[in-house]
Short mmCIF file of C-alpha atoms in Angstrom, two decimals:
data_model
loop_
_atom_site.label_atom_id
_atom_site.label_comp_id
_atom_site.label_asym_id
_atom_site.label_seq_id
_atom_site.Cartn_x
_atom_site.Cartn_y
_atom_site.Cartn_z
CA MET K 1 -10.81 -50.04 -13.79
CA GLN K 2 -9.06 -49.60 -10.70
CA THR K 3 -6.93 -46.42 -12.32
CA GLN K 4 -10.47 -45.23 -13.60
CA ARG K 5 -11.66 -45.34 -10.08
CA ARG K 6 -8.33 -43.41 -8.83
CA LEU K 7 -8.78 -40.80 -11.33
CA SER K 8 -12.55 -40.39 -10.45
CA LEU K 9 -11.60 -40.16 -7.11
CA ALA K 10 -8.66 -37.51 -7.91
CA LEU K 11 -11.30 -35.38 -9.86
CA ILE K 12 -13.73 -35.42 -6.99
CA VAL K 13 -10.87 -34.19 -4.69
CA LEU K 14 -9.79 -31.68 -6.76
CA ALA K 15 -13.28 -30.28 -7.29
CA LEU K 16 -14.07 -30.17 -3.51
CA VAL K 17 -10.77 -28.20 -3.43
CA MET K 18 -11.77 -25.61 -5.95
CA LEU K 19 -15.27 -25.26 -4.45
CA GLY K 20 -13.60 -24.45 -0.90
CA TYR K 21 -11.27 -21.83 -2.55
CA TRP K 22 -14.00 -20.27 -4.34
CA GLY K 23 -16.02 -20.08 -0.95
CA PHE K 24 -18.52 -23.00 -0.85
CA THR K 25 -19.64 -23.98 2.62
CA VAL K 26 -21.90 -26.74 3.43
CA LEU K 27 -24.38 -25.56 6.08
CA ALA K 28 -24.20 -27.61 9.25
CA PRO K 29 -27.65 -28.10 10.68
CA GLY K 30 -28.75 -25.19 12.97
CA LYS K 31 -25.74 -23.32 12.21
CA ILE K 32 -25.45 -19.72 11.35
CA VAL K 33 -22.50 -19.11 8.71
CA VAL K 34 -20.18 -16.11 9.56
CA ALA K 35 -18.03 -14.81 6.83
CA VAL K 36 -14.29 -14.37 7.96
CA ASP K 37 -12.14 -12.77 5.39
CA ALA K 38 -8.06 -11.91 5.14
CA PRO K 39 -5.98 -10.75 2.79
CA LEU K 40 -4.43 -12.84 -0.03
CA MET K 41 -0.74 -12.45 -0.02
CA SER K 42 2.51 -13.94 0.83
CA GLU K 43 2.97 -14.66 4.46
CA ARG K 44 6.20 -12.64 3.98
CA VAL K 45 3.87 -9.55 3.45
CA PHE K 46 1.05 -10.47 5.33
CA ASP K 47 0.90 -13.08 8.12
CA PRO K 48 -2.32 -15.19 8.18
CA SER K 49 -3.51 -14.12 11.71
CA ASP K 50 -6.75 -13.03 10.28
CA MET K 51 -7.87 -16.49 9.23
CA ASP K 52 -5.74 -18.53 12.06
CA ALA K 53 -7.72 -16.36 14.67
CA ALA K 54 -11.02 -17.55 13.13
CA ARG K 55 -9.98 -21.02 12.87
CA LEU K 56 -8.80 -20.95 16.64
CA TYR K 57 -12.07 -19.67 17.82
CA PHE K 58 -14.02 -22.27 16.20
CA GLU K 59 -11.55 -25.07 17.46
CA GLU K 60 -11.98 -23.68 21.08
CA ASN K 61 -15.70 -23.18 20.78
CA PRO K 62 -16.69 -26.43 19.05
CA ASP K 63 -20.51 -26.12 20.16
CA SER K 64 -20.55 -22.26 18.47
CA ARG K 65 -23.64 -21.25 17.12
CA MET K 66 -21.78 -20.13 14.15
CA GLN K 67 -20.05 -21.81 11.18
CA LEU K 68 -17.04 -20.48 9.58
CA LYS K 69 -16.90 -19.14 6.06
CA GLU K 70 -13.57 -18.11 4.60
CA MET K 71 -13.36 -15.67 2.22
CA PHE K 72 -10.10 -14.11 0.67
CA TYR K 73 -9.53 -10.44 -0.65
CA ASN K 74 -6.75 -8.66 -2.21
CA PHE K 75 -6.17 -4.56 -1.89
CA ASN K 76 -7.78 -3.74 -4.97
CA PRO K 77 -10.94 -1.42 -4.26
CA ALA K 78 -12.67 -2.39 -7.54
CA GLN K 79 -12.75 -6.26 -6.56
CA SER K 80 -14.25 -5.69 -2.91
CA ALA K 81 -17.76 -5.40 -3.79
CA PRO K 82 -18.21 -8.45 -6.19
CA ARG K 83 -16.56 -10.58 -3.66
CA PHE K 84 -19.06 -9.52 -0.84
CA GLU K 85 -22.14 -9.59 -3.43
CA ALA K 86 -21.05 -13.27 -4.24
CA ALA K 87 -21.30 -14.27 -0.63
CA ILE K 88 -24.64 -12.16 -0.17
CA ASP K 89 -26.19 -14.09 -3.04
CA GLU K 90 -25.18 -17.28 -1.60
CA GLY K 91 -27.13 -16.41 1.63
CA VAL K 92 -24.34 -15.06 3.96
CA GLN K 93 -25.74 -12.50 6.05
CA PHE K 94 -23.08 -11.75 8.88
CA PHE K 95 -19.40 -10.72 8.00
CA VAL K 96 -16.39 -10.03 10.16
CA THR K 97 -13.77 -8.62 7.79
CA THR K 98 -10.30 -7.22 8.04
CA GLN K 99 -10.63 -4.87 4.88
CA PRO K 100 -9.01 -1.84 5.19
CA SER K 101 -10.28 1.68 4.47
CA SER K 102 -8.87 1.56 1.18
CA THR K 103 -11.30 -1.37 0.26
CA LEU K 104 -14.09 -1.11 2.63
CA THR K 105 -15.26 2.22 1.59
CA ALA K 106 -15.78 0.75 -2.15
CA SER K 107 -18.46 -1.74 -0.30
CA ALA K 108 -19.97 0.71 2.05
CA HIS K 109 -23.12 0.76 -0.06
CA LEU K 110 -23.87 -3.07 0.33
CA PHE K 111 -24.22 -2.40 4.19
CA ALA K 112 -26.12 1.11 4.11
CA ASN K 113 -29.65 -0.54 4.21
CA PRO K 114 -31.18 -3.04 6.58
CA GLY K 115 -29.55 -6.57 5.21
CA PRO K 116 -26.34 -8.08 6.17
CA LEU K 117 -24.65 -7.09 9.08
CA ILE K 118 -20.77 -6.44 8.84
CA ILE K 119 -18.17 -6.22 11.66
CA ASN K 120 -15.22 -4.49 10.74
CA THR K 121 -11.72 -4.46 12.26
CA SER K 122 -9.61 -2.06 10.54
CA ALA K 123 -11.28 0.46 8.49
CA THR K 124 -10.93 3.84 10.09
CA SER K 125 -12.01 6.29 7.27
CA PRO K 126 -14.15 9.09 8.51
CA ALA K 127 -16.24 8.13 5.41
CA LEU K 128 -17.85 5.28 7.42
CA THR K 129 -18.12 7.27 10.66
CA ALA K 130 -21.61 8.39 12.34
CA LYS K 131 -23.60 6.07 9.85
CA ASP K 132 -26.99 4.70 10.55
CA ASP K 133 -25.85 1.75 8.48
CA PHE K 134 -25.48 -2.09 9.08
CA MET K 135 -21.69 -1.66 9.84
CA ILE K 136 -20.17 -1.91 13.22
CA ARG K 137 -16.64 -1.15 13.46
CA ILE K 138 -14.68 -2.32 16.94
CA ILE K 139 -11.93 -0.04 16.15
CA ALA K 140 -12.21 4.05 16.71
CA ASP K 141 -12.06 6.01 13.60
CA ALA K 142 -9.11 8.12 12.12
CA GLU K 143 -10.17 11.16 13.87
CA LEU K 144 -10.03 10.01 17.22
CA GLU K 145 -6.96 7.78 16.62
CA GLN K 146 -4.99 10.81 15.05
CA GLN K 147 -6.00 13.14 18.05
CA THR K 148 -4.47 10.57 20.47
CA ILE K 149 -1.22 10.29 18.57
CA ALA K 150 -1.14 13.95 18.02
CA ASP K 151 -1.46 14.55 21.92
CA TYR K 152 1.32 11.94 22.56
CA ILE K 153 3.85 13.55 20.27
CA ASN K 154 3.26 16.94 21.52
CA THR K 155 4.50 15.56 25.03
CA LEU K 156 7.72 14.82 23.47
CA PRO K 157 10.92 17.09 23.61
CA GLY K 158 12.04 18.65 20.27
CA ARG K 159 11.23 20.96 17.46
CA ASN K 160 11.95 18.80 14.12
CA LEU K 161 9.30 16.17 13.41
CA LEU K 162 9.47 13.70 10.03
CA ILE K 163 6.36 12.33 8.99
CA LEU K 164 6.63 9.59 6.62
CA GLN K 165 3.09 8.61 5.18
CA ASP K 166 2.08 5.14 3.12
CA GLY K 167 0.44 6.29 0.05
CA SER K 168 -1.03 2.89 -0.84
CA ASN K 169 -3.89 3.05 1.79
CA ALA K 170 -4.46 6.74 1.22
CA ALA K 171 -8.20 6.30 2.33
CA TYR K 172 -6.71 5.96 5.76
CA THR K 173 -3.78 8.21 5.55
CA ASP K 174 -4.99 11.29 3.67
CA PRO K 175 -7.58 11.87 6.27
CA ALA K 176 -5.51 10.73 9.36
CA LEU K 177 -3.02 13.13 8.16
CA ARG K 178 -5.50 16.25 7.94
CA PHE K 179 -6.63 14.93 11.59
CA PHE K 180 -3.18 14.71 12.92
CA LEU K 181 -1.72 18.04 11.86
CA LYS K 182 -4.92 19.99 13.11
CA GLN K 183 -4.52 18.34 16.32
CA LEU K 184 -0.60 18.81 16.56
CA GLY K 185 -1.11 22.70 15.63
CA THR K 186 -2.59 23.02 19.25
CA ASN K 187 1.33 23.21 19.94
CA PRO K 188 2.91 25.43 17.30
CA ARG K 189 6.39 24.07 18.41
CA TRP K 190 7.08 21.73 15.73
CA GLN K 191 8.42 22.13 12.26
CA VAL K 192 7.12 19.36 10.28
CA THR K 193 8.75 17.83 7.21
CA HIS K 194 6.23 15.33 5.45
CA ALA K 195 7.14 12.57 2.72
CA LYS K 196 4.20 10.38 1.38
CA LEU K 197 5.82 7.22 -0.30
CA GLN K 198 4.66 3.61 -0.98
CA PHE K 199 5.63 1.45 1.78
CA GLU K 200 5.81 -1.54 0.09
CA ASP K 201 7.84 -0.48 -2.65
CA PHE K 202 10.46 1.11 0.18
CA LYS K 203 14.06 1.56 -0.77
CA PRO K 204 16.92 2.70 1.90
CA ASP K 205 18.59 4.77 -1.07
CA ASN K 206 15.51 6.79 -1.86
CA LEU K 207 15.24 8.10 1.78
CA ASN K 208 18.95 7.86 3.02
CA GLU K 209 19.56 11.82 2.16
CA GLN K 210 16.37 12.78 3.94
CA MET K 211 16.77 10.98 6.86
CA GLY K 212 19.95 12.13 7.57
CA LYS K 213 18.73 15.79 8.27
CA PRO K 214 18.44 16.77 12.02
CA PHE K 215 15.17 15.78 13.13
CA ASP K 216 13.83 14.87 16.79
CA ALA K 217 11.36 12.43 16.27
CA LEU K 218 9.75 10.40 13.22
CA TYR K 219 5.95 9.62 13.17
CA VAL K 220 5.28 6.55 10.43
CA LEU K 221 1.70 7.26 9.46
CA GLY K 222 1.24 3.80 7.84
CA GLY K 223 -0.68 0.70 8.42
CA ASP K 224 -1.74 -2.74 7.43
CA PHE K 225 1.06 -4.27 9.51
CA GLN K 226 3.56 -4.11 6.66
CA ALA K 227 6.93 -5.39 7.62
CA SER K 228 8.80 -2.76 5.60
CA MET K 229 7.74 -0.25 8.55
CA GLY K 230 10.30 -2.05 10.67
CA ASN K 231 12.82 -1.26 7.76
CA ILE K 232 12.02 2.37 7.46
CA VAL K 233 12.23 2.90 11.57
CA GLN K 234 15.84 1.17 11.36
CA LEU K 235 17.05 3.36 8.78
CA PHE K 236 15.92 6.44 10.62
CA HIS K 237 17.52 5.04 13.81
CA ARG K 238 20.75 4.67 12.04
CA HIS K 239 21.14 8.60 11.71
CA HIS K 240 18.77 9.43 14.96
CA PRO K 241 19.94 6.90 17.59
CA ASN K 242 18.51 8.58 20.41
CA ALA K 243 15.18 10.07 18.47
CA PRO K 244 11.73 8.93 19.48
CA ILE K 245 9.70 6.94 16.96
CA VAL K 246 6.04 6.84 16.70
CA LEU K 247 3.73 4.08 15.08
CA THR K 248 0.14 3.93 14.74
CA PRO K 249 -2.00 0.81 16.00
CA TRP K 250 -1.39 -0.82 12.61
CA ALA K 251 2.23 -1.50 13.28
CA ARG K 252 1.40 -4.03 16.18
CA SER K 253 3.04 -6.97 14.55
CA ASN K 254 5.87 -9.33 15.68
CA THR K 255 7.63 -9.07 11.97
CA VAL K 256 7.48 -5.37 12.22
CA PHE K 257 9.15 -5.59 15.92
CA GLU K 258 11.66 -8.06 14.35
CA THR K 259 12.56 -5.84 11.36
CA ALA K 260 12.90 -2.57 13.33
CA GLY K 261 16.00 -4.08 15.03
CA PRO K 262 17.97 -1.96 17.08
CA ALA K 263 15.18 1.17 16.57
CA LEU K 264 12.71 -0.80 18.64
CA ARG K 265 13.99 0.42 21.82
CA ASN K 266 13.02 4.04 20.49
CA ILE K 267 9.66 3.04 19.44
CA VAL K 268 6.13 3.85 20.92
CA LEU K 269 3.54 2.16 19.51
CA ILE K 270 -0.09 3.82 20.02
CA SER K 271 -2.60 0.54 20.53
CA ASN K 272 -5.97 -0.26 20.61
CA PHE K 273 -5.16 -2.51 23.47
CA PRO K 274 -3.16 -2.61 26.48
CA ALA K 275 0.43 -4.28 26.41
CA LYS K 276 0.39 -7.77 26.71
CA SER K 277 2.94 -7.66 29.69
CA LYS K 278 0.15 -5.73 31.63
CA ASP K 279 -2.74 -7.57 30.54
CA PRO K 280 -2.83 -11.59 31.34
CA ALA K 281 -5.83 -12.03 29.28
CA ILE K 282 -4.29 -10.83 26.23
CA LYS K 283 -1.11 -12.55 27.16
CA ASP K 284 -2.77 -15.86 27.67
CA TYR K 285 -4.73 -15.62 24.26
CA LEU K 286 -1.24 -14.77 22.17
CA ASP K 287 0.67 -17.51 23.55
CA ARG K 288 -2.38 -19.83 22.99
CA PHE K 289 -2.02 -18.84 19.38
CA THR K 290 1.56 -19.06 19.29
CA GLN K 291 1.52 -22.39 20.67
CA ARG K 292 -1.13 -23.43 18.07
CA PHE K 293 -0.09 -21.76 14.86
CA GLY K 294 3.92 -21.42 15.75
CA TYR K 295 3.99 -17.61 15.14
CA GLN K 296 2.61 -14.61 17.27
CA PRO K 297 -0.25 -13.12 15.60
CA MET K 298 -0.48 -9.29 14.79
CA ALA K 299 -3.22 -7.13 16.62
CA MET K 300 -5.84 -7.94 14.29
CA ALA K 301 -6.38 -11.46 15.85
CA ILE K 302 -7.40 -9.94 18.88
CA MET K 303 -10.12 -8.12 16.95
CA ILE K 304 -11.38 -10.84 15.15
CA ARG K 305 -11.75 -12.92 18.24
CA GLN K 306 -13.66 -10.07 20.04
CA ALA K 307 -16.04 -9.61 16.91
CA LEU K 308 -16.55 -13.46 16.84
CA GLU K 309 -17.26 -13.53 20.66
CA ILE K 310 -19.83 -10.45 20.49
CA LEU K 311 -21.71 -12.20 17.66
CA GLU K 312 -21.87 -15.53 19.69
CA GLN K 313 -22.97 -13.49 22.68
CA ALA K 314 -25.85 -12.11 20.66
CA MET K 315 -26.84 -15.59 18.82
CA ALA K 316 -26.79 -17.22 22.22
CA ALA K 317 -29.51 -14.49 23.45
CA GLY K 318 -31.57 -15.82 20.64
CA HIS K 319 -30.84 -12.81 18.24
CA LYS K 320 -30.37 -14.69 14.27
CA THR K 321 -31.37 -11.99 11.98
CA PRO K 322 -28.47 -8.89 10.92
CA ALA K 323 -31.29 -6.22 12.25
CA SER K 324 -32.03 -8.12 15.56
CA VAL K 325 -28.12 -8.76 16.42
CA LYS K 326 -27.38 -5.18 15.51
CA LYS K 327 -29.89 -3.73 17.98
CA TYR K 328 -28.48 -6.16 20.53
CA LEU K 329 -24.82 -5.05 20.13
CA LEU K 330 -25.85 -1.44 20.01
CA SER K 331 -28.11 -1.45 23.17
CA GLY K 332 -26.20 -3.37 25.52
CA GLN K 333 -22.85 -1.19 26.39
CA PRO K 334 -20.18 -1.76 27.01
CA LEU K 335 -20.08 -5.17 25.32
CA HIS K 336 -17.65 -7.64 27.39
CA THR K 337 -15.19 -10.02 25.68
CA SER K 338 -12.65 -12.36 27.06
CA LEU K 339 -10.08 -9.64 25.53
CA GLY K 340 -11.41 -6.47 27.04
CA GLN K 341 -14.87 -4.31 26.79
CA LEU K 342 -15.90 -2.78 23.63
CA GLN K 343 -17.57 0.33 24.18
CA LEU K 344 -19.76 1.63 20.90
CA ASN K 345 -21.69 4.64 20.23
CA GLU K 346 -24.92 4.58 18.83
CA PHE K 347 -23.63 3.95 15.21
CA GLY K 348 -21.58 1.35 16.14
CA ASP K 349 -18.42 2.71 15.86
CA ARG K 350 -15.78 2.01 18.87
CA THR K 351 -15.21 5.16 21.01
CA GLN K 352 -12.60 4.00 23.73
CA GLY K 353 -8.97 5.32 23.96
CA PHE K 354 -5.71 4.04 23.39
CA TYR K 355 -2.74 2.61 24.99
CA PRO K 356 0.83 4.01 24.64
CA ILE K 357 3.58 0.73 24.39
CA SER K 358 7.24 1.78 24.82
CA ASP K 359 8.78 -1.31 25.76
CA LEU K 360 8.17 -3.49 22.66
CA THR K 361 10.66 -6.22 23.45
CA LYS K 362 8.02 -7.41 26.13
CA GLU K 363 5.54 -7.84 23.22
CA MET K 364 7.55 -9.94 21.19
CA THR K 365 7.17 -13.68 21.12
CA THR K 366 9.68 -16.17 19.38
CA PRO K 367 8.18 -19.75 19.30
#
């Protein structure tokens, strides 16, 4: 009899675990469910900053008007919309998503008309820009981002520029490359060599010969905080120990910095946020995060925090429907968060500038 009871209890626990995995959420009285998603990948490839940032927010704000619903995705665009649709069918009306351009563009139609509201932290595709929809992006689009990066590279000395583009997120990197080259062309001094490859499959032998050619600078046009970007810049640095290396905002990750090795001193990262060495609020947040979870998060954790804070502000002001929250967020510019201001235009796209960060050794944290 006792064995049967234990077996029944084990089955109940297993059922609850499976319900949790598939996204089942028990709604607490008076709480508004906010779904936060993160990629379901090995931590060696993509650390769990996204979900840990959400967990830390709710740990530090136990009286929040919101309740966290965890979602997961992979980088297959065909599976993006069904996951959102399943959550919407469950009644979820608010989403904070980290999905990149490659997957979010496949789900944009779900937020084109009044209905659920989504705050995105990473999809810069111009296909999502200037749309009167229910999508708010608290990051600048690829055009503004790439114009800024090209303007910075135009201040560097030299004539020969190597561009390595990640082909695995072409919805971001293809238009980004066009914007970059157009802006770079305002200074015809540069002779550009371009190679498109799958960063996740990077093998040094495949690029070693090309890296050895005479280049004055490297631009790594990639994202998703992939650790392989560190390997790429380290190989380039071996051939060109004094040449500058420029990274996009989507490389602001301790893992990338550690993997870069001695190349780190030559890197300039164009960031959505100030250096933590120059911003006490960001440093304090990253330190709290590191103390809680044992690692320093990538920059996505900052944006997750900002997204949840502005949703909390809207709900604290009495706004509980997607339409009302959207109106609130777009009418009260700039929005203030504990990690800096957010300036959005009438379409909900971020418009503020970027920060070049050069001393990346000060950005690293070892628990």
